[in-house]
JSON list of C-alpha atoms in Angstrom, two decimals:
[
{"chain": "A", "resi": 947, "resn": "MET", "atom": "CA", "xyz": [-1.27, 37.55, 40.19]},
{"chain": "A", "resi": 948, "resn": "ASN", "atom": "CA", "xyz": [-3.85, 36.50, 42.77]},
{"chain": "A", "resi": 949, "resn": "PHE", "atom": "CA", "xyz": [-3.50, 33.47, 45.04]},
{"chain": "A", "resi": 950, "resn": "LYS", "atom": "CA", "xyz": [-5.72, 31.20, 42.91]},
{"chain": "A", "resi": 951, "resn": "ASP", "atom": "CA", "xyz": [-3.68, 31.95, 39.80]},
{"chain": "A", "resi": 952, "resn": "LEU", "atom": "CA", "xyz": [-0.47, 31.37, 41.74]},
{"chain": "A", "resi": 953, "resn": "GLN", "atom": "CA", "xyz": [-1.69, 27.97, 42.93]},
{"chain": "A", "resi": 954, "resn": "TYR", "atom": "CA", "xyz": [-2.60, 27.01, 39.37]},
{"chain": "A", "resi": 955, "resn": "SER", "atom": "CA", "xyz": [0.74, 28.21, 38.02]},
{"chain": "A", "resi": 956, "resn": "ILE", "atom": "CA", "xyz": [2.70, 26.25, 40.63]},
{"chain": "A", "resi": 957, "resn": "GLY", "atom": "CA", "xyz": [0.70, 23.09, 39.94]},
{"chain": "A", "resi": 958, "resn": "LYS", "atom": "CA", "xyz": [1.10, 23.50, 36.18]},
{"chain": "A", "resi": 959, "resn": "PHE", "atom": "CA", "xyz": [4.84, 24.11, 36.59]},
{"chain": "A", "resi": 960, "resn": "LYS", "atom": "CA", "xyz": [5.26, 20.91, 38.62]},
{"chain": "A", "resi": 961, "resn": "THR", "atom": "CA", "xyz": [3.30, 18.90, 36.05]},
{"chain": "A", "resi": 962, "resn": "ASP", "atom": "CA", "xyz": [5.35, 20.31, 33.17]},
{"chain": "A", "resi": 963, "resn": "ILE", "atom": "CA", "xyz": [8.61, 19.51, 34.97]},
{"chain": "A", "resi": 964, "resn": "HIS", "atom": "CA", "xyz": [7.57, 15.92, 35.68]},
{"chain": "A", "resi": 965, "resn": "SER", "atom": "CA", "xyz": [6.43, 15.44, 32.08]},
{"chain": "A", "resi": 966, "resn": "GLN", "atom": "CA", "xyz": [9.69, 16.86, 30.73]},
{"chain": "A", "resi": 967, "resn": "ILE", "atom": "CA", "xyz": [11.70, 14.49, 32.93]},
{"chain": "A", "resi": 968, "resn": "VAL", "atom": "CA", "xyz": [9.80, 11.53, 31.48]},
{"chain": "A", "resi": 969, "resn": "LYS", "atom": "CA", "xyz": [10.23, 12.81, 27.92]},
{"chain": "A", "resi": 970, "resn": "SER", "atom": "CA", "xyz": [13.97, 13.32, 28.44]},
{"chain": "A", "resi": 971, "resn": "ASN", "atom": "CA", "xyz": [14.61, 9.99, 30.14]},
{"chain": "A", "resi": 972, "resn": "PRO", "atom": "CA", "xyz": [17.54, 8.46, 28.22]},
{"chain": "A", "resi": 973, "resn": "LEU", "atom": "CA", "xyz": [16.47, 4.97, 29.30]},
{"chain": "A", "resi": 974, "resn": "GLN", "atom": "CA", "xyz": [13.21, 5.27, 27.38]},
{"chain": "A", "resi": 975, "resn": "LYS", "atom": "CA", "xyz": [13.14, 3.43, 24.08]},
{"chain": "A", "resi": 976, "resn": "GLN", "atom": "CA", "xyz": [12.10, 5.35, 21.00]},
{"chain": "A", "resi": 977, "resn": "ASP", "atom": "CA", "xyz": [9.17, 3.07, 20.19]},
{"chain": "A", "resi": 978, "resn": "THR", "atom": "CA", "xyz": [7.58, 3.37, 23.63]},
{"chain": "A", "resi": 979, "resn": "LYS", "atom": "CA", "xyz": [8.47, 6.93, 24.66]},
{"chain": "A", "resi": 980, "resn": "ALA", "atom": "CA", "xyz": [5.08, 8.45, 23.81]},
{"chain": "A", "resi": 981, "resn": "LEU", "atom": "CA", "xyz": [3.23, 5.48, 25.29]},
{"chain": "A", "resi": 982, "resn": "SER", "atom": "CA", "xyz": [5.27, 5.70, 28.50]},
{"chain": "A", "resi": 983, "resn": "LEU", "atom": "CA", "xyz": [4.38, 9.38, 28.77]},
{"chain": "A", "resi": 984, "resn": "TRP", "atom": "CA", "xyz": [0.69, 8.52, 28.45]},
{"chain": "A", "resi": 985, "resn": "ILE", "atom": "CA", "xyz": [0.98, 5.89, 31.19]},
{"chain": "A", "resi": 986, "resn": "PHE", "atom": "CA", "xyz": [2.87, 8.36, 33.38]},
{"chain": "A", "resi": 987, "resn": "GLN", "atom": "CA", "xyz": [0.19, 11.02, 32.91]},
{"chain": "A", "resi": 988, "resn": "GLU", "atom": "CA", "xyz": [-2.54, 8.52, 33.78]},
{"chain": "A", "resi": 989, "resn": "ARG", "atom": "CA", "xyz": [-0.72, 7.84, 37.04]},
{"chain": "A", "resi": 990, "resn": "ASN", "atom": "CA", "xyz": [-0.52, 11.59, 37.63]},
{"chain": "A", "resi": 991, "resn": "ASP", "atom": "CA", "xyz": [-4.28, 11.82, 37.11]},
{"chain": "A", "resi": 992, "resn": "LEU", "atom": "CA", "xyz": [-4.83, 9.30, 39.89]},
{"chain": "A", "resi": 993, "resn": "ALA", "atom": "CA", "xyz": [-2.44, 11.18, 42.16]},
{"chain": "A", "resi": 994, "resn": "SER", "atom": "CA", "xyz": [-4.26, 14.43, 41.40]},
{"chain": "A", "resi": 995, "resn": "MET", "atom": "CA", "xyz": [-7.57, 12.82, 42.31]},
{"chain": "A", "resi": 996, "resn": "ARG", "atom": "CA", "xyz": [-6.16, 11.68, 45.65]},
{"chain": "A", "resi": 997, "resn": "THR", "atom": "CA", "xyz": [-4.92, 15.21, 46.28]},
{"chain": "A", "resi": 998, "resn": "LEU", "atom": "CA", "xyz": [-8.29, 16.64, 45.23]},
{"chain": "A", "resi": 999, "resn": "ALA", "atom": "CA", "xyz": [-10.10, 14.28, 47.60]},
{"chain": "A", "resi": 1000, "resn": "TYR", "atom": "CA", "xyz": [-7.89, 15.46, 50.47]},
{"chain": "A", "resi": 1001, "resn": "GLU", "atom": "CA", "xyz": [-8.46, 19.11, 49.60]},
{"chain": "A", "resi": 1002, "resn": "ARG", "atom": "CA", "xyz": [-12.21, 18.58, 49.51]},
{"chain": "A", "resi": 1003, "resn": "SER", "atom": "CA", "xyz": [-12.12, 16.90, 52.89]},
{"chain": "A", "resi": 1004, "resn": "GLU", "atom": "CA", "xyz": [-10.33, 19.99, 54.23]},
{"chain": "A", "resi": 1005, "resn": "THR", "atom": "CA", "xyz": [-12.98, 22.19, 52.60]},
{"chain": "A", "resi": 1006, "resn": "ASN", "atom": "CA", "xyz": [-15.67, 20.16, 54.33]},
{"chain": "A", "resi": 1007, "resn": "LYS", "atom": "CA", "xyz": [-13.93, 20.65, 57.66]},
{"chain": "A", "resi": 1008, "resn": "ALA", "atom": "CA", "xyz": [-13.92, 24.40, 57.04]},
{"chain": "A", "resi": 1009, "resn": "LEU", "atom": "CA", "xyz": [-17.66, 24.26, 56.33]},
{"chain": "A", "resi": 1010, "resn": "LYS", "atom": "CA", "xyz": [-18.20, 22.36, 59.57]},
{"chain": "A", "resi": 1011, "resn": "ALA", "atom": "CA", "xyz": [-16.14, 24.90, 61.52]},
{"chain": "A", "resi": 1012, "resn": "TRP", "atom": "CA", "xyz": [-18.16, 27.78, 60.08]},
{"chain": "A", "resi": 1013, "resn": "THR", "atom": "CA", "xyz": [-21.51, 26.26, 61.03]},
{"chain": "A", "resi": 1014, "resn": "GLN", "atom": "CA", "xyz": [-20.22, 25.55, 64.53]},
{"chain": "A", "resi": 1015, "resn": "GLN", "atom": "CA", "xyz": [-19.15, 29.17, 64.86]},
{"chain": "A", "resi": 1016, "resn": "GLU", "atom": "CA", "xyz": [-22.55, 30.34, 63.64]},
{"chain": "A", "resi": 1017, "resn": "CYS", "atom": "CA", "xyz": [-24.30, 28.23, 66.24]},
{"chain": "A", "resi": 1018, "resn": "GLU", "atom": "CA", "xyz": [-21.95, 29.26, 69.05]},
{"chain": "A", "resi": 1019, "resn": "GLU", "atom": "CA", "xyz": [-22.46, 32.95, 68.33]},
{"chain": "A", "resi": 1020, "resn": "ASP", "atom": "CA", "xyz": [-26.23, 32.53, 68.17]},
{"chain": "A", "resi": 1021, "resn": "LYS", "atom": "CA", "xyz": [-27.43, 31.81, 71.70]},
{"chain": "A", "resi": 1022, "resn": "THR", "atom": "CA", "xyz": [-31.00, 31.16, 70.52]},
{"chain": "A", "resi": 1023, "resn": "GLU", "atom": "CA", "xyz": [-32.43, 28.31, 68.48]},
{"chain": "A", "resi": 1024, "resn": "ASN", "atom": "CA", "xyz": [-32.27, 30.38, 65.29]},
{"chain": "A", "resi": 1025, "resn": "SER", "atom": "CA", "xyz": [-29.33, 28.40, 63.91]},
{"chain": "A", "resi": 1026, "resn": "ARG", "atom": "CA", "xyz": [-30.73, 24.98, 64.66]},
{"chain": "A", "resi": 1027, "resn": "ASP", "atom": "CA", "xyz": [-31.53, 24.39, 60.98]},
{"chain": "A", "resi": 1028, "resn": "LEU", "atom": "CA", "xyz": [-27.99, 25.27, 59.87]},
{"chain": "A", "resi": 1029, "resn": "GLU", "atom": "CA", "xyz": [-26.53, 23.08, 62.57]},
{"chain": "A", "resi": 1030, "resn": "ASP", "atom": "CA", "xyz": [-28.59, 20.06, 61.56]},
{"chain": "A", "resi": 1031, "resn": "ILE", "atom": "CA", "xyz": [-28.86, 20.39, 57.78]},
{"chain": "A", "resi": 1032, "resn": "VAL", "atom": "CA", "xyz": [-25.56, 22.04, 56.87]},
{"chain": "A", "resi": 1033, "resn": "GLY", "atom": "CA", "xyz": [-23.22, 21.31, 59.78]},
{"chain": "A", "resi": 1034, "resn": "ASP", "atom": "CA", "xyz": [-24.33, 17.70, 60.15]},
{"chain": "A", "resi": 1035, "resn": "LYS", "atom": "CA", "xyz": [-26.24, 16.16, 57.23]},
{"chain": "A", "resi": 1036, "resn": "LEU", "atom": "CA", "xyz": [-24.68, 18.02, 54.29]},
{"chain": "A", "resi": 1037, "resn": "PHE", "atom": "CA", "xyz": [-21.24, 17.85, 55.89]},
{"chain": "A", "resi": 1038, "resn": "ARG", "atom": "CA", "xyz": [-21.49, 14.08, 56.20]},
{"chain": "A", "resi": 1039, "resn": "LEU", "atom": "CA", "xyz": [-22.96, 13.76, 52.71]},
{"chain": "A", "resi": 1040, "resn": "LEU", "atom": "CA", "xyz": [-20.10, 15.75, 51.20]},
{"chain": "A", "resi": 1041, "resn": "ASN", "atom": "CA", "xyz": [-17.69, 13.49, 53.05]},
{"chain": "A", "resi": 1042, "resn": "LYS", "atom": "CA", "xyz": [-19.34, 10.55, 51.31]},
{"chain": "A", "resi": 1043, "resn": "GLN", "atom": "CA", "xyz": [-18.39, 12.19, 48.02]},
{"chain": "A", "resi": 1044, "resn": "VAL", "atom": "CA", "xyz": [-14.81, 12.45, 49.28]},
{"chain": "A", "resi": 1045, "resn": "GLU", "atom": "CA", "xyz": [-14.90, 8.71, 50.00]},
{"chain": "A", "resi": 1046, "resn": "VAL", "atom": "CA", "xyz": [-16.12, 8.06, 46.46]},
{"chain": "A", "resi": 1047, "resn": "GLU", "atom": "CA", "xyz": [-13.21, 10.06, 45.03]},
{"chain": "A", "resi": 1048, "resn": "GLN", "atom": "CA", "xyz": [-10.71, 8.38, 47.33]},
{"chain": "A", "resi": 1049, "resn": "GLU", "atom": "CA", "xyz": [-11.99, 4.97, 46.27]},
{"chain": "A", "resi": 1050, "resn": "PHE", "atom": "CA", "xyz": [-11.78, 5.88, 42.58]},
{"chain": "A", "resi": 1051, "resn": "ALA", "atom": "CA", "xyz": [-8.18, 7.02, 42.92]},
{"chain": "A", "resi": 1052, "resn": "LYS", "atom": "CA", "xyz": [-7.00, 4.27, 45.25]},
{"chain": "A", "resi": 1053, "resn": "MET", "atom": "CA", "xyz": [-4.09, 2.22, 43.95]},
{"chain": "A", "resi": 1054, "resn": "ASN", "atom": "CA", "xyz": [-5.03, -1.40, 44.52]},
{"chain": "A", "resi": 1055, "resn": "ARG", "atom": "CA", "xyz": [-3.50, -3.93, 42.16]},
{"chain": "A", "resi": 1056, "resn": "LYS", "atom": "CA", "xyz": [-3.99, -7.10, 44.17]},
{"chain": "A", "resi": 1057, "resn": "GLN", "atom": "CA", "xyz": [-7.78, -7.17, 44.33]},
{"chain": "A", "resi": 1058, "resn": "LYS", "atom": "CA", "xyz": [-9.93, -8.90, 41.77]},
{"chain": "A", "resi": 1059, "resn": "LEU", "atom": "CA", "xyz": [-11.91, -6.79, 39.32]},
{"chain": "A", "resi": 1060, "resn": "THR", "atom": "CA", "xyz": [-14.89, -6.29, 41.64]},
{"chain": "A", "resi": 1061, "resn": "SER", "atom": "CA", "xyz": [-15.34, -2.53, 41.80]},
{"chain": "A", "resi": 1062, "resn": "TRP", "atom": "CA", "xyz": [-15.01, 0.52, 39.62]},
{"chain": "A", "resi": 1063, "resn": "LYS", "atom": "CA", "xyz": [-11.70, 1.58, 41.18]},
{"chain": "A", "resi": 1064, "resn": "ASP", "atom": "CA", "xyz": [-10.26, -1.79, 40.13]},
{"chain": "A", "resi": 1065, "resn": "LYS", "atom": "CA", "xyz": [-11.59, -1.25, 36.61]},
{"chain": "A", "resi": 1066, "resn": "TYR", "atom": "CA", "xyz": [-9.65, 1.99, 36.35]},
{"chain": "A", "resi": 1067, "resn": "GLN", "atom": "CA", "xyz": [-6.50, 0.22, 37.49]},
{"chain": "A", "resi": 1068, "resn": "GLN", "atom": "CA", "xyz": [-7.11, -2.53, 34.94]},
{"chain": "A", "resi": 1069, "resn": "TYR", "atom": "CA", "xyz": [-7.44, 0.21, 32.33]},
{"chain": "A", "resi": 1070, "resn": "ARG", "atom": "CA", "xyz": [-3.88, 1.34, 33.07]},
{"chain": "A", "resi": 1071, "resn": "HIS", "atom": "CA", "xyz": [-2.61, -2.24, 33.09]},
{"chain": "A", "resi": 1072, "resn": "ALA", "atom": "CA", "xyz": [-4.13, -2.81, 29.63]},
{"chain": "A", "resi": 1073, "resn": "ILE", "atom": "CA", "xyz": [-2.22, 0.20, 28.31]},
{"chain": "A", "resi": 1074, "resn": "LYS", "atom": "CA", "xyz": [0.97, -1.11, 29.92]},
{"chain": "A", "resi": 1075, "resn": "SER", "atom": "CA", "xyz": [0.49, -4.44, 28.17]},
{"chain": "A", "resi": 1076, "resn": "ILE", "atom": "CA", "xyz": [0.81, -2.62, 24.84]},
{"chain": "A", "resi": 1077, "resn": "ARG", "atom": "CA", "xyz": [4.12, -1.15, 25.95]},
{"chain": "A", "resi": 1078, "resn": "ASP", "atom": "CA", "xyz": [5.36, -4.58, 27.02]},
{"chain": "A", "resi": 1079, "resn": "ARG", "atom": "CA", "xyz": [4.62, -5.98, 23.57]},
{"chain": "A", "resi": 1080, "resn": "GLU", "atom": "CA", "xyz": [6.19, -2.96, 21.89]},
{"chain": "A", "resi": 1081, "resn": "GLU", "atom": "CA", "xyz": [9.41, -3.42, 23.85]},
{"chain": "A", "resi": 1082, "resn": "LYS", "atom": "CA", "xyz": [9.76, -6.99, 22.63]},
{"chain": "A", "resi": 1083, "resn": "LEU", "atom": "CA", "xyz": [10.05, -5.68, 19.07]},
{"chain": "A", "resi": 1084, "resn": "SER", "atom": "CA", "xyz": [12.17, -2.65, 19.88]},
{"chain": "A", "resi": 1085, "resn": "ASP", "atom": "CA", "xyz": [15.54, -4.32, 19.16]},
{"chain": "A", "resi": 1086, "resn": "GLN", "atom": "CA", "xyz": [14.42, -5.49, 15.72]},
{"chain": "A", "resi": 1087, "resn": "ARG", "atom": "CA", "xyz": [12.92, -2.09, 14.95]},
{"chain": "A", "resi": 1088, "resn": "GLU", "atom": "CA", "xyz": [16.11, -0.36, 16.00]},
{"chain": "A", "resi": 1089, "resn": "LYS", "atom": "CA", "xyz": [18.09, -2.65, 13.73]},
{"chain": "A", "resi": 1090, "resn": "LYS", "atom": "CA", "xyz": [15.76, -1.80, 10.84]},
{"chain": "A", "resi": 1091, "resn": "ARG", "atom": "CA", "xyz": [16.16, 1.92, 11.49]},
{"chain": "A", "resi": 1092, "resn": "SER", "atom": "CA", "xyz": [19.93, 1.52, 11.58]},
{"chain": "A", "resi": 1093, "resn": "LEU", "atom": "CA", "xyz": [19.92, -0.30, 8.26]},
{"chain": "A", "resi": 1094, "resn": "GLN", "atom": "CA", "xyz": [17.63, 2.29, 6.70]},
{"chain": "A", "resi": 1095, "resn": "SER", "atom": "CA", "xyz": [19.96, 5.06, 7.88]},
{"chain": "A", "resi": 1096, "resn": "ARG", "atom": "CA", "xyz": [22.99, 3.29, 6.43]},
{"chain": "A", "resi": 1097, "resn": "ILE", "atom": "CA", "xyz": [21.22, 2.76, 3.12]},
{"chain": "A", "resi": 1098, "resn": "GLN", "atom": "CA", "xyz": [20.24, 6.42, 2.92]},
{"chain": "A", "resi": 1099, "resn": "ASN", "atom": "CA", "xyz": [23.81, 7.50, 3.66]},
{"chain": "A", "resi": 1100, "resn": "LEU", "atom": "CA", "xyz": [25.23, 5.15, 1.04]},
{"chain": "A", "resi": 1101, "resn": "LYS", "atom": "CA", "xyz": [22.72, 6.30, -1.58]},
{"chain": "A", "resi": 1102, "resn": "LYS", "atom": "CA", "xyz": [23.78, 9.86, -0.90]},
{"chain": "A", "resi": 1103, "resn": "ASN", "atom": "CA", "xyz": [27.54, 9.41, -0.56]},
{"chain": "A", "resi": 1104, "resn": "SER", "atom": "CA", "xyz": [28.43, 6.11, -2.28]},
{"chain": "A", "resi": 1105, "resn": "PRO", "atom": "CA", "xyz": [25.59, 5.04, -4.57]},
{"chain": "A", "resi": 1106, "resn": "LYS", "atom": "CA", "xyz": [27.78, 2.38, -6.26]},
{"chain": "A", "resi": 1107, "resn": "SER", "atom": "CA", "xyz": [28.98, 0.76, -3.06]},
{"chain": "A", "resi": 1108, "resn": "PRO", "atom": "CA", "xyz": [28.47, -3.04, -2.93]},
{"chain": "A", "resi": 1109, "resn": "LYS", "atom": "CA", "xyz": [27.38, -2.60, 0.66]},
{"chain": "A", "resi": 1110, "resn": "LEU", "atom": "CA", "xyz": [24.20, -0.94, -0.58]},
{"chain": "A", "resi": 1111, "resn": "THR", "atom": "CA", "xyz": [22.85, -4.19, -2.03]},
{"chain": "A", "resi": 1112, "resn": "GLU", "atom": "CA", "xyz": [23.95, -6.11, 1.04]},
{"chain": "A", "resi": 1113, "resn": "PHE", "atom": "CA", "xyz": [22.21, -3.73, 3.43]},
{"chain": "A", "resi": 1114, "resn": "GLN", "atom": "CA", "xyz": [19.07, -3.62, 1.31]},
{"chain": "A", "resi": 1115, "resn": "HIS", "atom": "CA", "xyz": [18.90, -7.42, 1.22]},
{"chain": "A", "resi": 1116, "resn": "GLU", "atom": "CA", "xyz": [19.37, -7.56, 4.99]},
{"chain": "A", "resi": 1117, "resn": "LEU", "atom": "CA", "xyz": [16.64, -4.95, 5.49]},
{"chain": "A", "resi": 1118, "resn": "ASP", "atom": "CA", "xyz": [14.20, -6.83, 3.25]},
{"chain": "A", "resi": 1119, "resn": "SER", "atom": "CA", "xyz": [14.92, -10.07, 5.08]},
{"chain": "A", "resi": 1120, "resn": "LEU", "atom": "CA", "xyz": [14.43, -8.44, 8.47]},
{"chain": "A", "resi": 1121, "resn": "ALA", "atom": "CA", "xyz": [11.17, -6.80, 7.36]},
{"chain": "A", "resi": 1122, "resn": "LYS", "atom": "CA", "xyz": [9.89, -10.16, 6.14]},
{"chain": "A", "resi": 1123, "resn": "ASP", "atom": "CA", "xyz": [10.88, -11.89, 9.38]},
{"chain": "A", "resi": 1124, "resn": "THR", "atom": "CA", "xyz": [9.16, -9.28, 11.55]},
{"chain": "A", "resi": 1125, "resn": "HIS", "atom": "CA", "xyz": [6.05, -8.80, 9.42]},
{"chain": "A", "resi": 1126, "resn": "GLU", "atom": "CA", "xyz": [3.99, -11.38, 11.31]},
{"chain": "A", "resi": 1127, "resn": "SER", "atom": "CA", "xyz": [5.06, -9.99, 14.68]},
{"chain": "A", "resi": 1128, "resn": "GLU", "atom": "CA", "xyz": [4.19, -6.46, 13.60]},
{"chain": "A", "resi": 1129, "resn": "MET", "atom": "CA", "xyz": [0.74, -7.56, 12.42]},
{"chain": "A", "resi": 1130, "resn": "ASP", "atom": "CA", "xyz": [0.16, -9.45, 15.67]},
{"chain": "A", "resi": 1131, "resn": "LEU", "atom": "CA", "xyz": [1.14, -6.35, 17.61]},
{"chain": "A", "resi": 1132, "resn": "ALA", "atom": "CA", "xyz": [-1.18, -4.15, 15.55]},
{"chain": "A", "resi": 1133, "resn": "ASP", "atom": "CA", "xyz": [-4.07, -6.53, 16.27]},
{"chain": "A", "resi": 1134, "resn": "PHE", "atom": "CA", "xyz": [-3.18, -6.71, 19.95]},
{"chain": "A", "resi": 1135, "resn": "LYS", "atom": "CA", "xyz": [-3.07, -2.92, 20.27]},
{"chain": "A", "resi": 1136, "resn": "ARG", "atom": "CA", "xyz": [-6.65, -2.63, 19.10]},
{"chain": "A", "resi": 1137, "resn": "PHE", "atom": "CA", "xyz": [-7.81, -5.45, 21.36]},
{"chain": "A", "resi": 1138, "resn": "ALA", "atom": "CA", "xyz": [-6.04, -3.94, 24.38]},
{"chain": "A", "resi": 1139, "resn": "LEU", "atom": "CA", "xyz": [-7.29, -0.41, 23.65]},
{"chain": "A", "resi": 1140, "resn": "LYS", "atom": "CA", "xyz": [-10.87, -1.61, 23.27]},
{"chain": "A", "resi": 1141, "resn": "GLU", "atom": "CA", "xyz": [-10.66, -3.47, 26.57]},
{"chain": "A", "resi": 1142, "resn": "ALA", "atom": "CA", "xyz": [-8.91, -0.53, 28.26]},
{"chain": "A", "resi": 1143, "resn": "PHE", "atom": "CA", "xyz": [-11.45, 2.10, 27.25]},
{"chain": "A", "resi": 1144, "resn": "TYR", "atom": "CA", "xyz": [-14.40, -0.15, 28.08]},
{"chain": "A", "resi": 1145, "resn": "LEU", "atom": "CA", "xyz": [-12.93, -0.51, 31.56]},
{"chain": "A", "resi": 1146, "resn": "ARG", "atom": "CA", "xyz": [-12.30, 3.21, 31.90]},
{"chain": "A", "resi": 1147, "resn": "PHE", "atom": "CA", "xyz": [-15.73, 4.32, 30.76]},
{"chain": "A", "resi": 1148, "resn": "ASN", "atom": "CA", "xyz": [-17.45, 1.66, 32.88]},
{"chain": "A", "resi": 1149, "resn": "ALA", "atom": "CA", "xyz": [-15.50, 2.98, 35.87]},
{"chain": "A", "resi": 1150, "resn": "MET", "atom": "CA", "xyz": [-16.44, 6.55, 34.99]},
{"chain": "A", "resi": 1151, "resn": "ASN", "atom": "CA", "xyz": [-20.09, 5.53, 34.68]},
{"chain": "A", "resi": 1152, "resn": "GLU", "atom": "CA", "xyz": [-20.13, 3.94, 38.13]},
{"chain": "A", "resi": 1153, "resn": "TYR", "atom": "CA", "xyz": [-18.33, 6.96, 39.58]},
{"chain": "A", "resi": 1154, "resn": "ALA", "atom": "CA", "xyz": [-20.87, 9.28, 37.94]},
{"chain": "A", "resi": 1155, "resn": "GLN", "atom": "CA", "xyz": [-23.80, 7.23, 39.24]},
{"chain": "A", "resi": 1156, "resn": "LYS", "atom": "CA", "xyz": [-22.52, 7.39, 42.81]},
{"chain": "A", "resi": 1157, "resn": "THR", "atom": "CA", "xyz": [-21.90, 11.13, 42.46]},
{"chain": "A", "resi": 1158, "resn": "ALA", "atom": "CA", "xyz": [-25.36, 11.69, 40.98]},
{"chain": "A", "resi": 1159, "resn": "LEU", "atom": "CA", "xyz": [-26.98, 9.87, 43.91]},
{"chain": "A", "resi": 1160, "resn": "ILE", "atom": "CA", "xyz": [-25.11, 11.99, 46.43]},
{"chain": "A", "resi": 1161, "resn": "ALA", "atom": "CA", "xyz": [-26.02, 15.16, 44.51]},
{"chain": "A", "resi": 1162, "resn": "GLY", "atom": "CA", "xyz": [-29.68, 14.14, 44.45]},
{"chain": "A", "resi": 1163, "resn": "PHE", "atom": "CA", "xyz": [-29.87, 13.59, 48.20]},
{"chain": "A", "resi": 1164, "resn": "GLY", "atom": "CA", "xyz": [-27.93, 16.83, 48.67]},
{"chain": "A", "resi": 1165, "resn": "ARG", "atom": "CA", "xyz": [-30.65, 18.70, 46.80]},
{"chain": "A", "resi": 1166, "resn": "TYR", "atom": "CA", "xyz": [-33.35, 17.09, 48.93]},
{"chain": "A", "resi": 1167, "resn": "LEU", "atom": "CA", "xyz": [-31.58, 18.20, 52.09]},
{"chain": "A", "resi": 1168, "resn": "THR", "atom": "CA", "xyz": [-30.98, 21.69, 50.70]},
{"chain": "A", "resi": 1169, "resn": "ASP", "atom": "CA", "xyz": [-34.71, 22.01, 50.03]},
{"chain": "A", "resi": 1170, "resn": "LEU", "atom": "CA", "xyz": [-35.29, 21.72, 53.78]},
{"chain": "A", "resi": 1171, "resn": "ILE", "atom": "CA", "xyz": [-33.50, 25.01, 54.48]},
{"chain": "A", "resi": 1172, "resn": "GLU", "atom": "CA", "xyz": [-36.27, 27.46, 55.30]},
{"chain": "A", "resi": 1173, "resn": "ILE", "atom": "CA", "xyz": [-35.99, 30.74, 53.39]},
{"chain": "A", "resi": 1174, "resn": "GLU", "atom": "CA", "xyz": [-39.29, 32.31, 54.44]},
{"chain": "A", "resi": 1175, "resn": "PRO", "atom": "CA", "xyz": [-38.52, 35.90, 55.54]},
{"chain": "A", "resi": 1176, "resn": "THR", "atom": "CA", "xyz": [-38.88, 36.58, 59.25]},
{"chain": "A", "resi": 1177, "resn": "PRO", "atom": "CA", "xyz": [-41.30, 39.45, 59.98]},
{"chain": "A", "resi": 1178, "resn": "PRO", "atom": "CA", "xyz": [-39.65, 42.44, 61.71]},
{"chain": "A", "resi": 1179, "resn": "SER", "atom": "CA", "xyz": [-42.08, 42.09, 64.61]},
{"chain": "A", "resi": 1180, "resn": "GLN", "atom": "CA", "xyz": [-41.00, 38.50, 65.26]},
{"chain": "A", "resi": 1181, "resn": "ILE", "atom": "CA", "xyz": [-38.19, 38.07, 67.81]},
{"chain": "A", "resi": 1182, "resn": "ASN", "atom": "CA", "xyz": [-36.91, 34.69, 66.59]},
{"chain": "A", "resi": 1183, "resn": "ARG", "atom": "CA", "xyz": [-37.05, 32.72, 63.38]},
{"chain": "A", "resi": 1184, "resn": "ASN", "atom": "CA", "xyz": [-39.70, 30.06, 63.06]},
{"chain": "A", "resi": 1185, "resn": "PRO", "atom": "CA", "xyz": [-38.66, 26.93, 64.98]},
{"chain": "A", "resi": 1186, "resn": "TYR", "atom": "CA", "xyz": [-36.83, 24.27, 63.01]},
{"chain": "A", "resi": 1187, "resn": "GLU", "atom": "CA", "xyz": [-39.08, 21.25, 62.56]},
{"chain": "A", "resi": 1188, "resn": "LYS", "atom": "CA", "xyz": [-37.47, 19.43, 59.63]},
{"chain": "A", "resi": 1189, "resn": "GLY", "atom": "CA", "xyz": [-35.07, 17.35, 61.71]},
{"chain": "A", "resi": 1190, "resn": "PRO", "atom": "CA", "xyz": [-36.93, 14.01, 61.36]},
{"chain": "A", "resi": 1191, "resn": "GLU", "atom": "CA", "xyz": [-37.35, 14.53, 57.61]},
{"chain": "A", "resi": 1192, "resn": "ALA", "atom": "CA", "xyz": [-33.66, 15.37, 57.22]},
{"chain": "A", "resi": 1193, "resn": "ALA", "atom": "CA", "xyz": [-32.72, 12.25, 59.18]},
{"chain": "A", "resi": 1194, "resn": "ILE", "atom": "CA", "xyz": [-34.82, 10.05, 56.87]},
{"chain": "A", "resi": 1195, "resn": "ILE", "atom": "CA", "xyz": [-33.28, 11.58, 53.73]},
{"chain": "A", "resi": 1196, "resn": "PHE", "atom": "CA", "xyz": [-29.75, 11.13, 55.02]},
{"chain": "A", "resi": 1197, "resn": "ALA", "atom": "CA", "xyz": [-30.46, 7.55, 56.09]},
{"chain": "A", "resi": 1198, "resn": "ASP", "atom": "CA", "xyz": [-31.48, 6.76, 52.50]},
{"chain": "A", "resi": 1199, "resn": "ALA", "atom": "CA", "xyz": [-28.35, 8.37, 51.03]}
]
């Protein structure tokens, strides 16, 4: 197993362990166990994005270090283009992408809904609101399940027991009493899900737009890297003259 596969396996193992802990939590109620797992995994997604943003910032630092080494080893002006375009402009542009990812994954619950990172947080809160409503009905649902289990046992073991009619009447009464609440919850779920996914996809759209802008300016800067072959008779590469143009492009980014 190579190092990349090992990293993936370790990360996957940690995720599986955390998920299993949530699934096995004895404090979780039956009606909200799957929903709680979804909410937990959404939180993990945000944590993974924060980790990814950090790793990319470290990658950018490595890129910067490489260009510095290239320039230090080259005592001429041959590396001036790499120093300016790659080691400065592209390095700073890639750091802007890191900032975008950090902003998207930032946990900020106190701010108003003014930016796309807040929309993603509101998305999670909308899902949580479904769980809150589910939990309010959990006791009644558990009572219904208990009655249904008793009825099934009596039908199997004591079909003539007078308790069978009593339990069935109690179950019918409970179902009637909770019908309106169940219908309200069903309506609320759809309202909350619609709001949640609108928020999420709006946040994703804003994130994608920012990323697309950075990628576009990155291509413009990359186009300034001169790839014209240097003739064997020429001692040095052609002098780098795209500095002002690169500065204008980066200023617009």
